[in-house]
Coordinates of C-alpha atoms in Angstrom, one line a residue:
A207 CA 0.0 0.0 0.0
A208 CA 1.2 3.5 -0.8
R209 CA 0.6 6.6 1.3
T210 CA 0.7 10.2 0.2
A211 CA 1.2 13.1 2.5
R212 CA -1.6 15.6 2.9
S213 CA -1.1 19.1 4.0
G214 CA -2.9 19.9 7.2
A215 CA -3.5 16.2 8.0
P216 CA -2.8 15.4 11.7
G217 CA -0.1 12.7 11.4
H218 CA -0.4 9.4 9.5
A219 CA -2.3 7.2 11.9
G220 CA -3.3 3.8 10.6
S221 CA -1.4 1.2 8.6
G222 CA -4.0 0.2 6.0
V223 CA -4.7 -3.1 7.6
G224 CA -8.4 -2.4 7.7
M225 CA -8.8 -2.5 3.9
S226 CA -7.0 -5.8 3.9
I227 CA -9.5 -7.2 6.4
V228 CA -12.4 -5.9 4.3
K229 CA -11.0 -7.5 1.2
K230 CA -10.7 -10.9 2.9
L231 CA -14.3 -10.7 4.3
V232 CA -15.7 -9.7 0.9
E233 CA -13.9 -12.5 -0.9
A234 CA -15.1 -15.0 1.8
L235 CA -18.6 -14.0 0.9
G236 CA -18.0 -14.7 -2.7
G237 CA -17.8 -11.0 -3.6
E238 CA -15.4 -8.6 -5.3
I239 CA -13.8 -5.4 -4.2
R240 CA -12.4 -2.8 -6.7
I241 CA -10.5 0.3 -5.8
A242 CA -9.7 3.3 -8.0
S243 CA -7.6 6.1 -6.5
E244 CA -6.2 9.3 -7.9
Q245 CA -3.9 11.6 -6.1
D246 CA -5.4 14.9 -5.1
V247 CA -8.8 13.7 -6.3
G248 CA -9.9 10.8 -4.1
T249 CA -10.6 7.1 -3.9
R250 CA -13.5 5.1 -5.0
V251 CA -14.2 1.6 -3.5
D252 CA -16.8 -0.6 -5.2
I253 CA -17.9 -3.8 -3.3
S254 CA -20.3 -6.4 -4.8
I255 CA -21.6 -9.3 -2.8
P256 CA -24.1 -11.9 -4.2
L257 CA -27.5 -12.0 -2.4
S258 CA -27.3 -15.5 -1.0
Y259 CA -30.9 -15.6 0.1
E260 CA -32.1 -15.3 -3.5
H261 CA -30.9 -18.9 -3.8
L262 CA -33.8 -20.0 -1.5
E263 CA -36.4 -22.3 -3.1
M264 CA -39.7 -20.7 -3.7
D265 CA -42.8 -22.0 -1.9
L266 CA -45.6 -21.6 -4.5
A267 CA -48.0 -24.1 -3.0
P268 CA -49.8 -21.8 -0.6
L269 CA -50.3 -19.3 -3.4
K270 CA -52.1 -21.5 -5.8
G271 CA -55.7 -20.5 -6.3
K272 CA -55.2 -17.3 -4.2
R273 CA -55.9 -13.7 -5.3
L274 CA -53.6 -10.9 -4.3
L275 CA -54.4 -7.1 -4.3
I276 CA -51.3 -4.9 -4.6
I277 CA -51.5 -1.2 -3.7
E278 CA -48.5 0.6 -5.0
N279 CA -47.9 3.8 -7.0
D280 CA -44.2 3.7 -7.5
E281 CA -43.4 2.7 -11.1
E282 CA -40.2 0.8 -10.4
T283 CA -41.8 -1.3 -7.6
R284 CA -44.9 -1.9 -9.7
A285 CA -42.7 -3.2 -12.5
A286 CA -41.0 -5.6 -10.0
Y287 CA -44.4 -7.0 -8.9
Q288 CA -45.5 -7.5 -12.5
L289 CA -42.2 -9.3 -13.3
Y290 CA -42.0 -11.5 -10.2
L291 CA -45.7 -12.4 -9.8
G292 CA -46.1 -12.8 -13.6
E293 CA -43.2 -15.2 -13.8
C294 CA -45.0 -17.4 -11.1
N295 CA -48.4 -17.1 -12.9
L296 CA -50.1 -15.7 -9.8
D297 CA -53.5 -14.1 -9.7
Y298 CA -53.1 -10.5 -8.7
S299 CA -54.4 -7.0 -9.3
L300 CA -52.3 -3.8 -9.1
V301 CA -53.9 -0.5 -8.0
R302 CA -52.5 2.9 -7.1
S303 CA -54.7 4.3 -4.3
A304 CA -56.9 3.4 -1.4
A305 CA -60.0 4.4 -3.4
E306 CA -59.0 2.0 -6.2
A307 CA -58.3 -0.7 -3.7
L308 CA -61.7 -0.4 -2.0
S309 CA -63.5 -0.3 -5.4
E310 CA -61.6 -3.5 -6.4
L311 CA -62.4 -5.2 -3.2
T312 CA -66.1 -4.3 -3.5
S313 CA -66.3 -5.6 -7.1
A314 CA -64.5 -8.8 -6.1
E315 CA -67.0 -9.4 -3.2
F316 CA -69.9 -8.8 -5.5
E317 CA -68.6 -11.2 -8.1
N318 CA -67.8 -13.7 -5.4
K319 CA -64.1 -13.6 -6.2
K320 CA -62.7 -12.3 -2.9
Y321 CA -59.1 -11.5 -2.4
D322 CA -57.0 -13.5 0.0
L323 CA -54.3 -11.0 0.8
A324 CA -53.8 -7.2 0.3
V325 CA -50.2 -5.9 0.0
I326 CA -49.8 -2.2 0.9
G327 CA -46.8 -0.5 -0.6
E328 CA -44.8 2.5 0.6
K329 CA -45.8 5.0 -2.1
I330 CA -49.5 5.4 -2.5
Q331 CA -51.2 7.8 -4.9
N332 CA -52.0 11.2 -3.3
S333 CA -49.3 10.6 -0.7
Q334 CA -51.6 8.6 1.5
N335 CA -50.1 7.0 4.6
P336 CA -49.8 3.2 4.2
L337 CA -50.7 2.7 7.9
D338 CA -53.8 4.9 7.5
I339 CA -54.8 2.8 4.5
A340 CA -54.2 -0.4 6.5
E341 CA -56.4 0.8 9.3
Y342 CA -59.2 1.7 6.9
L343 CA -59.0 -1.6 5.1
Q344 CA -59.1 -3.5 8.4
K345 CA -62.3 -1.8 9.3
S346 CA -64.0 -2.3 6.0
Q347 CA -62.5 -5.8 5.3
P348 CA -61.8 -7.3 8.7
Q349 CA -61.2 -10.8 7.4
L350 CA -58.6 -9.6 4.8
P351 CA -54.9 -10.2 5.8
L352 CA -52.7 -7.2 5.2
M353 CA -49.0 -7.1 4.4
L354 CA -46.8 -4.0 4.4
V355 CA -43.9 -3.6 1.9
S356 CA -41.7 -0.6 3.0
S357 CA -38.2 0.7 3.6
A358 CA -39.2 1.8 7.1
D359 CA -37.5 0.3 10.1
W360 CA -39.9 -2.4 11.2
E361 CA -38.8 -2.2 14.9
K362 CA -39.8 1.5 15.0
I363 CA -43.2 1.0 13.3
E364 CA -44.1 -2.5 14.4
Y365 CA -46.5 -1.5 17.2
Q366 CA -48.4 1.1 15.1
A367 CA -48.4 -1.2 12.1
Q368 CA -49.9 -4.1 14.0
R369 CA -52.5 -1.8 15.6
S370 CA -53.4 -0.8 12.1
G371 CA -54.0 -4.4 11.1
I372 CA -50.7 -5.2 9.3
F373 CA -50.4 -9.0 9.2
S374 CA -46.8 -9.3 8.0
F375 CA -43.9 -7.1 6.7
V376 CA -41.5 -7.2 3.7
P377 CA -38.6 -4.7 3.5
L378 CA -37.7 -2.8 0.3
P379 CA -36.2 -3.4 -2.2
I380 CA -38.2 -6.5 -3.0
F381 CA -36.6 -9.6 -4.6
R382 CA -38.4 -12.4 -6.4
K383 CA -37.9 -15.4 -4.1
S384 CA -38.0 -13.5 -0.8
L385 CA -41.2 -11.8 -1.9
I386 CA -42.9 -15.0 -3.1
N387 CA -41.9 -16.8 0.1
A388 CA -43.1 -13.9 2.3
L389 CA -46.5 -14.0 0.5
A390 CA -46.7 -17.8 1.0
D391 CA -45.9 -17.5 4.7
A392 CA -48.5 -14.7 5.1
L393 CA -51.2 -16.8 3.5
K394 CA -50.2 -19.9 5.5
G395 CA -50.4 -17.8 8.7
A396 CA -53.8 -16.4 7.7
S397 CA -55.2 -19.9 7.0
D398 CA -53.9 -21.0 10.4
G399 CA -55.4 -17.9 12.1
Q400 CA -52.0 -16.8 13.3
S401 CA -52.3 -13.0 12.8
S402 CA -49.5 -10.9 14.4
S403 CA -52.1 -8.2 14.9
D404 CA -54.5 -10.4 17.0
S405 CA -55.2 -9.2 20.5
P406 CA -56.1 -11.4 23.4
D407 CA -59.6 -11.2 24.7
L408 CA -59.4 -9.6 28.1
T409 CA -63.1 -9.4 28.7
G410 CA -63.9 -10.1 32.4
K411 CA -60.2 -10.2 33.3
C412 CA -58.8 -8.3 36.3
I413 CA -55.5 -6.5 35.6

């Protein structure tokens, strides 16, 4: 490793061992690290690591014969849903707003083609809050399991999300196999009656 002096820099602490450790860790994960450095300009470090969880097998069985309602207004995320769910030949509808979702749910109920799971995205038309939409859907469709797909920190929103009726959570960005397996797990949990938002019946109890 080479070191260049910098005017105003307080000494030359460090021996460059840290980068060597990073390189070994990245390579151990099957990744690559590339470094481009130019004096008086700066250094760029590119690290690429394969997403090992995308090698998981997909569990499509719980999704067969099920209908999914996706509420998402972001074009890139909508394209991902269309690609991933289309590849698996799943039955789904893609809407942009809470109003469209409610209209779709009402029509489905009238035609006796009810949805089995609603997926609420992070970006909804008219900047509607996903948790507000979840709470509204929970009141209008109490038997419909709800999943949230968001980049939010789940630990920070978990309590509010569950109070709003959220059944399960998938972090953004979404990937095909992890999304499909999460949908399958949500539907299996719904059929087993294991909702994370269920509250115990405390009627007649003394606390």
